[in-house]
Coordinates of C-alpha atoms in Angstrom, one line a residue:
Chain A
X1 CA 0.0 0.0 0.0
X2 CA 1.1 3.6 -0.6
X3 CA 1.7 5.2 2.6
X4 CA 2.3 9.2 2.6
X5 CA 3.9 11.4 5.4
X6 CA 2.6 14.3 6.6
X7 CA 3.8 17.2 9.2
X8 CA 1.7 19.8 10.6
X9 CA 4.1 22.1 12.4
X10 CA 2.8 24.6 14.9
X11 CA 4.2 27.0 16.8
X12 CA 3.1 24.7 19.6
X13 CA 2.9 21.3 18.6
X14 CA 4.2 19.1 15.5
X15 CA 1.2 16.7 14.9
X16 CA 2.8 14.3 12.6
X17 CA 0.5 11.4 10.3
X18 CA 1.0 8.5 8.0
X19 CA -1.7 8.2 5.4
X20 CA -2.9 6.4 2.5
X21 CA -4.0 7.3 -0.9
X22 CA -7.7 7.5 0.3
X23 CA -6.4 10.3 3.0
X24 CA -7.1 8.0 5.7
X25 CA -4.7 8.4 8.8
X26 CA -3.5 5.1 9.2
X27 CA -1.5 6.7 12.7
X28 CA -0.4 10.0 14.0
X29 CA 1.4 11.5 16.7
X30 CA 1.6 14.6 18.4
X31 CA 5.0 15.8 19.5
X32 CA 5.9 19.6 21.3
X33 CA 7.9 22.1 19.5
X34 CA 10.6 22.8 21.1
X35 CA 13.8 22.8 19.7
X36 CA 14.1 21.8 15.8
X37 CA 17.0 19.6 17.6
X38 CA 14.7 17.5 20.3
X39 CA 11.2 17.8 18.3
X40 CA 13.0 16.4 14.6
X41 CA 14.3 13.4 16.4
X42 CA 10.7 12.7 17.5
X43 CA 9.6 12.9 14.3
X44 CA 12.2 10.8 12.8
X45 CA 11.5 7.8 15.1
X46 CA 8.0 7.9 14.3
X47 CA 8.6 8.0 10.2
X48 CA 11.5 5.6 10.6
X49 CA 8.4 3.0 11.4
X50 CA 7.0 3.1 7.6
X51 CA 7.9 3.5 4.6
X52 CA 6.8 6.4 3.0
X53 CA 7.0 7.5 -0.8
X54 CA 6.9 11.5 -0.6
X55 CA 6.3 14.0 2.6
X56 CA 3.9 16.9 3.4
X57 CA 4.5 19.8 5.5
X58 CA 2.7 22.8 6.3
X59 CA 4.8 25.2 8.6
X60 CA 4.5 27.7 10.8
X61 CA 6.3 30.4 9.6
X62 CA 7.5 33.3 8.0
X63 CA 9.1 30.3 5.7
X64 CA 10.5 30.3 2.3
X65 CA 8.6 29.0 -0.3
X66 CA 11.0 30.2 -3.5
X67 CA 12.5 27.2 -4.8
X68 CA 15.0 29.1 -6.5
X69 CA 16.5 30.8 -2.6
X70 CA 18.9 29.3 -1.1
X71 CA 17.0 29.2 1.9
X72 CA 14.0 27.3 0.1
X73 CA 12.6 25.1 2.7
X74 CA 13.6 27.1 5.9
X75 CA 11.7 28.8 8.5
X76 CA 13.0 32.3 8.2
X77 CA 12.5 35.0 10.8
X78 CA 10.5 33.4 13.3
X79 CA 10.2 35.5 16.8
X80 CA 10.8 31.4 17.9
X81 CA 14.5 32.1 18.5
X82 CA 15.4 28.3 17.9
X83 CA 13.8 27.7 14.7
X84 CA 14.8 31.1 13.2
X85 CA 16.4 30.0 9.8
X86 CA 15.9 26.2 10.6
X87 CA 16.5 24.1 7.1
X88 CA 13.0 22.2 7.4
X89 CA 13.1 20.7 4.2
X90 CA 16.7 19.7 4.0
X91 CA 16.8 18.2 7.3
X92 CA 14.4 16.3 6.7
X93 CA 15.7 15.4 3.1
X94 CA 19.3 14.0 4.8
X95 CA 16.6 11.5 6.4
X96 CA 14.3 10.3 3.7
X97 CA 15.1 11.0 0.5
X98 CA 11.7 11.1 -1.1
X99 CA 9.6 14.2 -2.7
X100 CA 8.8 16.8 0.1
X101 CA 5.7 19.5 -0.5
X102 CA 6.4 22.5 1.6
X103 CA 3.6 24.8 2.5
X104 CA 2.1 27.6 5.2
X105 CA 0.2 25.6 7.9
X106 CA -2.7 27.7 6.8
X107 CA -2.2 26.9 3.1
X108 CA -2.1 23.2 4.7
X109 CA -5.7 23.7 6.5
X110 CA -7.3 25.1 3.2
X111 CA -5.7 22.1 1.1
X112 CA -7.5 19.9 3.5
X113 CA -10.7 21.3 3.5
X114 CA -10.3 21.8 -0.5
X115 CA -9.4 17.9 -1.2
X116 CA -11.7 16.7 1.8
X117 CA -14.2 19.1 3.2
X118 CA -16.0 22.2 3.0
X119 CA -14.3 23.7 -0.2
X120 CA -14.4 20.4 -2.2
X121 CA -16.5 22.0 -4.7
X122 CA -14.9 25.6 -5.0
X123 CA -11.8 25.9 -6.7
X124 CA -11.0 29.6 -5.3
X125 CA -10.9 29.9 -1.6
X126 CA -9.1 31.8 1.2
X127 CA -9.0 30.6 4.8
X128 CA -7.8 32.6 8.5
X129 CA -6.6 31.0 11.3
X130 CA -7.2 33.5 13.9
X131 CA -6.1 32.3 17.0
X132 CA -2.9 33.7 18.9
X133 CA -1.8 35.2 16.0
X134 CA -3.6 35.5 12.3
X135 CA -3.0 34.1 9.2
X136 CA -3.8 33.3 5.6
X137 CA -3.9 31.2 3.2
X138 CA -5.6 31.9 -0.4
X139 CA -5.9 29.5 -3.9
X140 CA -7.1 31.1 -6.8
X141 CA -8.4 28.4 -9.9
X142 CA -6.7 25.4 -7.8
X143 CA -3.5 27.1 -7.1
X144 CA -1.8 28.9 -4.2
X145 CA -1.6 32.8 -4.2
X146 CA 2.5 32.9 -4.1
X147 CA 4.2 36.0 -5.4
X148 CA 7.1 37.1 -4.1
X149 CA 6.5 35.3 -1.0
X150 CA 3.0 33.8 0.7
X151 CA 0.7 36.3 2.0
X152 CA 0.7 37.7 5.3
X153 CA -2.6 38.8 5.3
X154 CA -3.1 38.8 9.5
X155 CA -1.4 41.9 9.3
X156 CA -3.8 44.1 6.9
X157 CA -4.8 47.4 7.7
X158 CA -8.5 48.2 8.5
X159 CA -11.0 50.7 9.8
X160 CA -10.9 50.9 13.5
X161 CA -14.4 50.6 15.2
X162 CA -15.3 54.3 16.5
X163 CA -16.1 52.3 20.6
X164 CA -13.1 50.6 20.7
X165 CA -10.4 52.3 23.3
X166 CA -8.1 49.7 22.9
X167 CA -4.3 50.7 21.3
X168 CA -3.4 46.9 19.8
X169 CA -0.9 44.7 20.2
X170 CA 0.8 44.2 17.1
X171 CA 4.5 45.1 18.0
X172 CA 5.2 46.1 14.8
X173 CA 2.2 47.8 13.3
X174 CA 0.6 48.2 16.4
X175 CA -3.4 48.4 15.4
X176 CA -3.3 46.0 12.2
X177 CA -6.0 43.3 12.1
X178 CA -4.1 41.1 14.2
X179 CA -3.0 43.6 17.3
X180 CA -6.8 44.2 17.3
X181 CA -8.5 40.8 16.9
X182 CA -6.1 37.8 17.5
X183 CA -6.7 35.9 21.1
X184 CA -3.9 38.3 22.8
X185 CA -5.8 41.2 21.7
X186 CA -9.0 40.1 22.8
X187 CA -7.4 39.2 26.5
X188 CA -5.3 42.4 26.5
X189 CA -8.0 44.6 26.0
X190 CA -11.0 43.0 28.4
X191 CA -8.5 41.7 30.6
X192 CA -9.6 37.8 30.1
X193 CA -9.7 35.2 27.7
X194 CA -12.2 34.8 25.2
X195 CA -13.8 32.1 26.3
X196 CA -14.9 34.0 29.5
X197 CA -16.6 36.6 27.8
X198 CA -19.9 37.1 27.6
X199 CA -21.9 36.4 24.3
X200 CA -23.4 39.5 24.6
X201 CA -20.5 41.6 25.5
X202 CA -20.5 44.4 22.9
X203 CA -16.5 43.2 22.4
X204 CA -17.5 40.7 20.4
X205 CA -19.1 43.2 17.9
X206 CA -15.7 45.4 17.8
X207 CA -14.4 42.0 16.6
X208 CA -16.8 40.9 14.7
X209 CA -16.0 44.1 12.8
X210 CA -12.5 43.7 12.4
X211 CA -13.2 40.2 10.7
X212 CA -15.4 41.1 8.8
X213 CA -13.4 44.2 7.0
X214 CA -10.8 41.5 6.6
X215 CA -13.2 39.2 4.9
X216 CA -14.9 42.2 2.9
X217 CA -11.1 43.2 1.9
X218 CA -10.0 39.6 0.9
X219 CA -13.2 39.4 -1.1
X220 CA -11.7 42.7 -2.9
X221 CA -8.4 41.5 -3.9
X222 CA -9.0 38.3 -4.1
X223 CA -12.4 37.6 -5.6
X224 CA -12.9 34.3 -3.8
X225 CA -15.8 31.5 -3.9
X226 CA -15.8 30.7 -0.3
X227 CA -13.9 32.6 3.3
X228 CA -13.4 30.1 5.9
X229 CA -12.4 31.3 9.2
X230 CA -11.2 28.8 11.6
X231 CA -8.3 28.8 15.5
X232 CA -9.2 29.3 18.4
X233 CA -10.7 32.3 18.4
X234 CA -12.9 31.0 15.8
X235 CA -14.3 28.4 18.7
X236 CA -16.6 31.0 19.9
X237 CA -19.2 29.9 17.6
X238 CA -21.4 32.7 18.0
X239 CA -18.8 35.1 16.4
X240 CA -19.5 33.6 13.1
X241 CA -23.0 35.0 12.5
X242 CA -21.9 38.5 14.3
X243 CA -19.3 38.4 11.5
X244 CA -21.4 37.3 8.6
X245 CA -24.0 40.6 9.6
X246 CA -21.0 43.1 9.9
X247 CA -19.8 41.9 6.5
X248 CA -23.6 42.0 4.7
X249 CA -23.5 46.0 6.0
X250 CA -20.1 46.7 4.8
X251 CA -20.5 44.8 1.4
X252 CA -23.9 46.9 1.3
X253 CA -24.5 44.8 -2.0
X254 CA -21.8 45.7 -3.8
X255 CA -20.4 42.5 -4.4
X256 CA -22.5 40.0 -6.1
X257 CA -22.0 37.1 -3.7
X258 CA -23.5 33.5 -2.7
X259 CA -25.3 33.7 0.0
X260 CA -23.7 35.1 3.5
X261 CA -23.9 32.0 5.2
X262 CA -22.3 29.6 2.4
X263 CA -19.5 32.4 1.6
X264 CA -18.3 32.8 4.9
X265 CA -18.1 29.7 6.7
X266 CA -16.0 27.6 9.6
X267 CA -13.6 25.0 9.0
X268 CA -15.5 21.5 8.6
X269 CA -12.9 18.9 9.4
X270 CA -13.1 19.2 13.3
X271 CA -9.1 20.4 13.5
X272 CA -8.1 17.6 11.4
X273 CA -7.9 20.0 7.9
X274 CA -4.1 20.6 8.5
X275 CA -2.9 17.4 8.5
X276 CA -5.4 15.8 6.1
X277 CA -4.1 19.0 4.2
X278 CA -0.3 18.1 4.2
X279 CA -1.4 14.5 3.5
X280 CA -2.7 15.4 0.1
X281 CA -0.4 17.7 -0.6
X282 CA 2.3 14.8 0.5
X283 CA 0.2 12.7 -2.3
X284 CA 0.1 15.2 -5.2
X285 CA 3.6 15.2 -4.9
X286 CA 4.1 11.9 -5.6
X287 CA 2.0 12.4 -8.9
Chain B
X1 CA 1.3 40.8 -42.1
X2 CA -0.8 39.3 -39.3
X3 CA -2.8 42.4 -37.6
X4 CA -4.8 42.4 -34.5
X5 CA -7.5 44.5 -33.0
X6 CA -7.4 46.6 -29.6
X7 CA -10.2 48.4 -27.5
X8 CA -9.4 49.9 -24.3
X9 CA -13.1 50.7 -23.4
X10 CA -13.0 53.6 -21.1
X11 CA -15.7 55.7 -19.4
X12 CA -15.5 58.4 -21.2
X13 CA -13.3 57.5 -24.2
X14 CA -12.5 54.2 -26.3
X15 CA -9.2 54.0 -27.8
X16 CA -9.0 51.7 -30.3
X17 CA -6.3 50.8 -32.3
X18 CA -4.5 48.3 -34.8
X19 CA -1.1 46.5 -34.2
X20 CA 1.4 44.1 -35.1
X21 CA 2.9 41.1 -33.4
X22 CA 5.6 43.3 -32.3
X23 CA 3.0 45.4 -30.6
X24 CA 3.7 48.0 -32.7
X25 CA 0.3 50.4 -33.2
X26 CA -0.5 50.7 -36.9
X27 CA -3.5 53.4 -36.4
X28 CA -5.4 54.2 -33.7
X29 CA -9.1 56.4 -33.0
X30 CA -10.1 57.9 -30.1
X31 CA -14.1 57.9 -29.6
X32 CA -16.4 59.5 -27.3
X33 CA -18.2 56.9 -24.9
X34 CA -21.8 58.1 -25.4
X35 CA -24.5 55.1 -26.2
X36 CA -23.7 51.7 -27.1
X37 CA -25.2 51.9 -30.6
X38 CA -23.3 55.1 -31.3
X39 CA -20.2 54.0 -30.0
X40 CA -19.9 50.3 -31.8
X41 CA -20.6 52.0 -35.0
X42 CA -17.2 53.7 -35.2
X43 CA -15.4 51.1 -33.7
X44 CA -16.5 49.4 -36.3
X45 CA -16.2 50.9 -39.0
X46 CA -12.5 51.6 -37.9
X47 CA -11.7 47.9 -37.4
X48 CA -13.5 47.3 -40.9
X49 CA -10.4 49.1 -43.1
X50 CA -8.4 45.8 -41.5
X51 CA -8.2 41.9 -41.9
X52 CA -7.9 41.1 -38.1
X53 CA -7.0 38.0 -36.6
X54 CA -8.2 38.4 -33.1
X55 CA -9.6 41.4 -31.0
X56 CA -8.3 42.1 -27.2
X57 CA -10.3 44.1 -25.0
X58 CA -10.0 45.9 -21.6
X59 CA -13.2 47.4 -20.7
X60 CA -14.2 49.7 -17.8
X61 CA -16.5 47.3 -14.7
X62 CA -17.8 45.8 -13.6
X63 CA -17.6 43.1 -16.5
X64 CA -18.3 39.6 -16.6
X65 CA -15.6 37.5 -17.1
X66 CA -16.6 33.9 -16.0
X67 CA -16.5 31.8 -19.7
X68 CA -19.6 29.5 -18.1
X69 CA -21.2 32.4 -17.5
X70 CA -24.3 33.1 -19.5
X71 CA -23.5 36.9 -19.3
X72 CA -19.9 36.4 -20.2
X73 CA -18.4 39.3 -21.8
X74 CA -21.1 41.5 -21.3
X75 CA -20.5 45.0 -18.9
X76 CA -22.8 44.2 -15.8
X77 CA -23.7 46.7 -13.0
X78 CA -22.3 50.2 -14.3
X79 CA -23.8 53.4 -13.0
X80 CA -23.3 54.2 -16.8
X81 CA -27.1 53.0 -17.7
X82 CA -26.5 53.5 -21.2
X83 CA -23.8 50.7 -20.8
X84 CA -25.7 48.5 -18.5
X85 CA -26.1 44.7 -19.5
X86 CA -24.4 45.5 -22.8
X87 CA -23.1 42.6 -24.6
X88 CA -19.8 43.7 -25.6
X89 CA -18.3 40.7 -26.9
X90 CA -21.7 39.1 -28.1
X91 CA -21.9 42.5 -30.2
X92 CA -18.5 42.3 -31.6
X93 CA -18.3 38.9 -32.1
X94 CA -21.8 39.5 -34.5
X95 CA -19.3 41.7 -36.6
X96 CA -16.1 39.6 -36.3
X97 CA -15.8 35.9 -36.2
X98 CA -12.2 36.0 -34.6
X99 CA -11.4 35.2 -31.1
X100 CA -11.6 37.9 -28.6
X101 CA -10.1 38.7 -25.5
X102 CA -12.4 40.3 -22.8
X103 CA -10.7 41.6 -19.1
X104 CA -11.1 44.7 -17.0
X105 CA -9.2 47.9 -18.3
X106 CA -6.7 47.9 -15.0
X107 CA -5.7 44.2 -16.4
X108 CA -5.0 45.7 -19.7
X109 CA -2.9 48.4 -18.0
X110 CA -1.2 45.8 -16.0
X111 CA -0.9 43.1 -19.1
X112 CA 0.5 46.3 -21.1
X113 CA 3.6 46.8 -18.7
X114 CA 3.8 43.4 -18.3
X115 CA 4.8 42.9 -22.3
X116 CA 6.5 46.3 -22.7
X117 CA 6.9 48.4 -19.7
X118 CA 8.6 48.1 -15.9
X119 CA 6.9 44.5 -15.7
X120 CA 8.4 43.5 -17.9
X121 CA 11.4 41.4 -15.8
X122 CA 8.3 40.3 -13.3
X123 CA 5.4 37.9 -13.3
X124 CA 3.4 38.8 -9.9
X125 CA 2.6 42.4 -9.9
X126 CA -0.2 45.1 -9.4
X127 CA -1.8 47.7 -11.0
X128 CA -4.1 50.8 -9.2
X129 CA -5.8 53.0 -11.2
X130 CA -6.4 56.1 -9.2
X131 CA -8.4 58.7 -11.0
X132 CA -12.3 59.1 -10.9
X133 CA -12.4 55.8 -9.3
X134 CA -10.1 53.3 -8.3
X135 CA -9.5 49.6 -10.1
X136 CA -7.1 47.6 -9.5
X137 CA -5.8 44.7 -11.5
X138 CA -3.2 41.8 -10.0
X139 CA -1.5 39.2 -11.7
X140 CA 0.5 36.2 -10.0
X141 CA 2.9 34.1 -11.8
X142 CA 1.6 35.5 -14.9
X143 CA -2.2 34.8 -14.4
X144 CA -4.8 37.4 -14.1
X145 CA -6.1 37.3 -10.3
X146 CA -9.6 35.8 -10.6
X147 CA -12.1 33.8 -8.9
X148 CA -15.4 34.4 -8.1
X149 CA -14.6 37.4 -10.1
X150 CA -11.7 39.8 -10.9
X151 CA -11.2 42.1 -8.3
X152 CA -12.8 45.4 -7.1
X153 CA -10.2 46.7 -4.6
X154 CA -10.3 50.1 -5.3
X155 CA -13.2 49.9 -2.5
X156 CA -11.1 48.5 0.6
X157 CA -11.3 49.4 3.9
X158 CA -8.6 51.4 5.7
X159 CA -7.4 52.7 8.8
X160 CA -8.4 56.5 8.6
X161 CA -5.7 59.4 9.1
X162 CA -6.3 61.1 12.6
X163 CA -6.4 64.6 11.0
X164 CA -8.7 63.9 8.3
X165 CA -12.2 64.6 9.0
X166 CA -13.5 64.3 5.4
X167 CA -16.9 61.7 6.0
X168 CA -16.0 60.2 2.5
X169 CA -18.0 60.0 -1.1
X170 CA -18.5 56.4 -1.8
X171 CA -22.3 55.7 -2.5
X172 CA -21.7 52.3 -1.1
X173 CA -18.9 52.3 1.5
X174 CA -18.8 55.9 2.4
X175 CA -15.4 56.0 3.8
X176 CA -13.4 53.5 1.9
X177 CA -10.3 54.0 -0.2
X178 CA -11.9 55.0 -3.5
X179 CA -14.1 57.2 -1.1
X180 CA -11.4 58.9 0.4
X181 CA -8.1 58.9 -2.0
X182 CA -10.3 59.1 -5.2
X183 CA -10.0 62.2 -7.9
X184 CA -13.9 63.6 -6.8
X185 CA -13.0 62.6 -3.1
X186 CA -10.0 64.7 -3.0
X187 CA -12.2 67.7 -4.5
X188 CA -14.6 67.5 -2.5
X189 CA -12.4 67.3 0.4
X190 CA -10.5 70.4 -0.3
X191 CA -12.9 72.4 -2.5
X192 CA -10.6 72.4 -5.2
X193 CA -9.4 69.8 -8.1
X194 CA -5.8 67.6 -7.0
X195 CA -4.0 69.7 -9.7
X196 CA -4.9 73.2 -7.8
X197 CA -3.6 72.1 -4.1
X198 CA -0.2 72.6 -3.6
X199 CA 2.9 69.9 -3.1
X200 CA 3.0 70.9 0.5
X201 CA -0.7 71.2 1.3
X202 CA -0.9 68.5 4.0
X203 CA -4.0 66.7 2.3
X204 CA -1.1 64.7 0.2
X205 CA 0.0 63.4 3.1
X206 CA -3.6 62.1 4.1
X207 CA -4.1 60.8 0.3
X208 CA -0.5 59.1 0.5
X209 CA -1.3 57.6 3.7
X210 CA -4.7 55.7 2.6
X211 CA -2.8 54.9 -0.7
X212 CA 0.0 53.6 0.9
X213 CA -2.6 51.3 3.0
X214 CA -3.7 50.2 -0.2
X215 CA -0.1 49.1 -1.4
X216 CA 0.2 47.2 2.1
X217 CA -2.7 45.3 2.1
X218 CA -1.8 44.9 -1.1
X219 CA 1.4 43.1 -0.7
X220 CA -0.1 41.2 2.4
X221 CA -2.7 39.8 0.5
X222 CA -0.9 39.2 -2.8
X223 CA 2.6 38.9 -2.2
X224 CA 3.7 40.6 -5.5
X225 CA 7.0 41.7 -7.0
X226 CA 6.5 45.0 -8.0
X227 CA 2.7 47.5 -7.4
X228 CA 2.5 50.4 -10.0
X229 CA 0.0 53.5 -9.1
X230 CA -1.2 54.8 -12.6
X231 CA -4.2 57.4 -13.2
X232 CA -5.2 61.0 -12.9
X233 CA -4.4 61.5 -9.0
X234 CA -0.7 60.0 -9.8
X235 CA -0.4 62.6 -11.9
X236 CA 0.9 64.7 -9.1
X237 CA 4.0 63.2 -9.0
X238 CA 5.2 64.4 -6.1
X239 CA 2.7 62.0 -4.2
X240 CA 4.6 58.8 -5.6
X241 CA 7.9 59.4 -3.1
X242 CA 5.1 60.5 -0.1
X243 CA 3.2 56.9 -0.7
X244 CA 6.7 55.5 -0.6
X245 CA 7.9 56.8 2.8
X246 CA 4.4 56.3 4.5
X247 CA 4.3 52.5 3.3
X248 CA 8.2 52.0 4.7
X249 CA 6.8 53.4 7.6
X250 CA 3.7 51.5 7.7
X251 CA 5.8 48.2 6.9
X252 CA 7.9 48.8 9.7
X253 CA 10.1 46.4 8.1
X254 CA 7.8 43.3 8.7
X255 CA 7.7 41.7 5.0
X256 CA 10.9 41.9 3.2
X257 CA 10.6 43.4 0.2
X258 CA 12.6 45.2 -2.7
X259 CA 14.2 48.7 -2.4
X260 CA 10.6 50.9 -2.3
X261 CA 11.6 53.0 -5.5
X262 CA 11.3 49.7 -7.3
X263 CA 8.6 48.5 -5.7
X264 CA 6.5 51.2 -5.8
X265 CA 6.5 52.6 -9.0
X266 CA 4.5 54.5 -11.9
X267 CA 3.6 53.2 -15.6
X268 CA 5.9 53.8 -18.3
X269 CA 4.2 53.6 -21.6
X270 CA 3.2 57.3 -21.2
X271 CA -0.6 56.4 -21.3
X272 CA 0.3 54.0 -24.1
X273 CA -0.2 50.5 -21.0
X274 CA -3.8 49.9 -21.9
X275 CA -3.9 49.5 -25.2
X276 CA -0.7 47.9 -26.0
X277 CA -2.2 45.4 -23.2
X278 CA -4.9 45.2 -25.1
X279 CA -2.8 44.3 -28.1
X280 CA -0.7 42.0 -26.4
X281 CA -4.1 40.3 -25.3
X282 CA -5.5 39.8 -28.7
X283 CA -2.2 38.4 -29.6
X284 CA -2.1 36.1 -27.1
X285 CA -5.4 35.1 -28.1
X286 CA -4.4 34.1 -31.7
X287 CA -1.7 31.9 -30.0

């Protein structure tokens, strides 16, 4: 049977499968990042177990993506001091040498829900993790968005709501979509997690509105079939809807869209999209 | 000698013109934009002195440019009513049996440096027109930026300047960037047209600031090599170096990019990007 590899690699935790053609995890682990050092061996020991005909990884990042750098395959300028400029891909190539897909662990969640779940039948999609911090991933006509480098699209610029007091916590652009909406801001600025806050606590509208101007903005420049907005954050379910009615009022029918609750839309894989993600990337690889 | 056709379909003007495979321009018309019927007439009986092959087109928006579509090629939603639901390629097409090429006018611009101008060493870059409105058109590994549609994001939402207290003049969005950096929205800020105010008037600096938002979402979002501002408000070229600084600043040196004065940058076909895109287009097409 062919068997696939695939690495999920958080800023947290490396949750690491082996998978066949089908995209069904055969096993997976779950392993802490801590050094590349301590957390590769782990990884190694549980590939060594199989044989496996190409790899998939989705990274946390900044990471370089340019196949023609010299530092293709690295994790670049991390504020994780001891992964800053850690060869990903060739370490791992001085293991196994088989075809490795490299990725954004959001461009990882999107390719799962593309090949396996909510975006199966779209072929232009962007998804946000919005959890500690934010990020993006976007595929235009079954291809990544990749220019110069992947997008960074946590940090946009928006509006800022006329209530909210609070200065952000980006530290370097200090009020950009994700100094005002990522988990950090949300605690900075009520002074508790999320998940204590009130439904009704007009916070969650100042967010709401944040999101939304990033989905109404993505939906600008990127003209996609289908936002899905998924981390932690994300997990207070009732955000969704606040989100969806902030966006309808700033669209104010400009944008010809599907309807509000098809285009914007949470993740439907139950936190398994990255991984199943990096597994079919792992498997278009080996095509 | 094999001869193509090119419309770049304006508001207020079409330029139409005849070229060669070396994108030379054989003849070209200039022709009021006043009714559709009025209009077509003298582009065609312009194109009918030729033996084209193919005809490329970059048409003022919105425009329907999904091929499934039953309204491809037609101009959709314009507040132009005259122009509203026309069948511009359907109409042509009736005249000419060649292959046409149909994409927004900002493409054209974009496609036009792309084959001639500072693009030219590229294949991911953007193009803003900034003038009554503002368009923009992106391409990423040298394919147009569509999904859904192509994109609108003249109408983004950005972060306003403290100072400013102009409410904005978009019809849908009020305040957003084609509300508040746009040609009429700078006149009606200041009382005055863009090319009355002086260079040190500190309104440029409020213009340059939501521009330069533009540019970074821009690059967050799209990840491109090189963004060029064209159209009437860039005509005040001393606003070019003030977008410049306010982006550095607004990057704070978070996405690594090239030096600014080649990133940021104006057209250089003196006017001449659109319809040489369109050219290039209609050559492509015979391809």
């Amino acid at each position: 049977m062919a068997l696939y590899g695939a690495i999920e690699a958080g800023g947290t935790k490396f949750v690491c499968a082996i998978g066949d053609a089908q995209l069904n995890i055969i096993e997976t682990i779950t392993i802490p990042t801590t050094t590349p050092e301590e957390t590769m061996v782990k990884v190694q020991s549980f590939f060594d177990k199989y044989e496996i005909l190409t790899i998939g990884i989705g990274s946390f990042g900044p990471i370089d993506i340019n196949k023609e750098s010299k530092t293709y395959g690295f994790i670049t300028s991390t504020p994780k001091t001891a992964w800053k400029n850690f060869d990903f891909v060739g370490t791992l190539k001085a293991y196994y040498d088989v075809p490795i897909a490299f990725t954004t662990d959001v461009n990882a969640s999107l390719y799962g829900e593309y090949k396996a779940g909510i975006a199966k039948n779209v072929d232009s999609a962007v998804y946000y993790t919005i959890g500690t911090g934010i990020g993006g991933g976007a595929m235009l006509k079954g291809r990544f968005v990749e220019g110069l480098s992947h997008p960074e699209m946590g940090h946009m610029n928006i509006s800022l709501h006329k209530d909210d007091q609070f200065e952000g916590s980006c530290p370097y652009h200090q009020n950009c979509l994700e100094g005002m909406a990522s988990g950090p801001a949300i605690e900075k600025r009520v002074g508790t997690e999320g998940k204590f806050i009130q439904e009704d606590d007009e916070v969650w509208d100042i967010i709401a509105y944040y999101i939304a101007q990033a989905a109404f903005n993505t939906t600008l420049l990127l003209s996609p079939e289908l936002i899905i907005l998924g981390g932690g954050v994300m997990h207070q379910h009732h955000l969704l809807d606040k989100i969806r009615d902030q966006f309808v009022e700033i669209n104010n029918s400009y944008i010809n869209l599907p309807p509000i609750d098809q285009y914007i839309a949470e993740p439907s894989l139950e936190d398994k999209q990255g991984i199943i993600g990096c597994l079919a990337l792992a498997k278009e690889e080996h095509k």
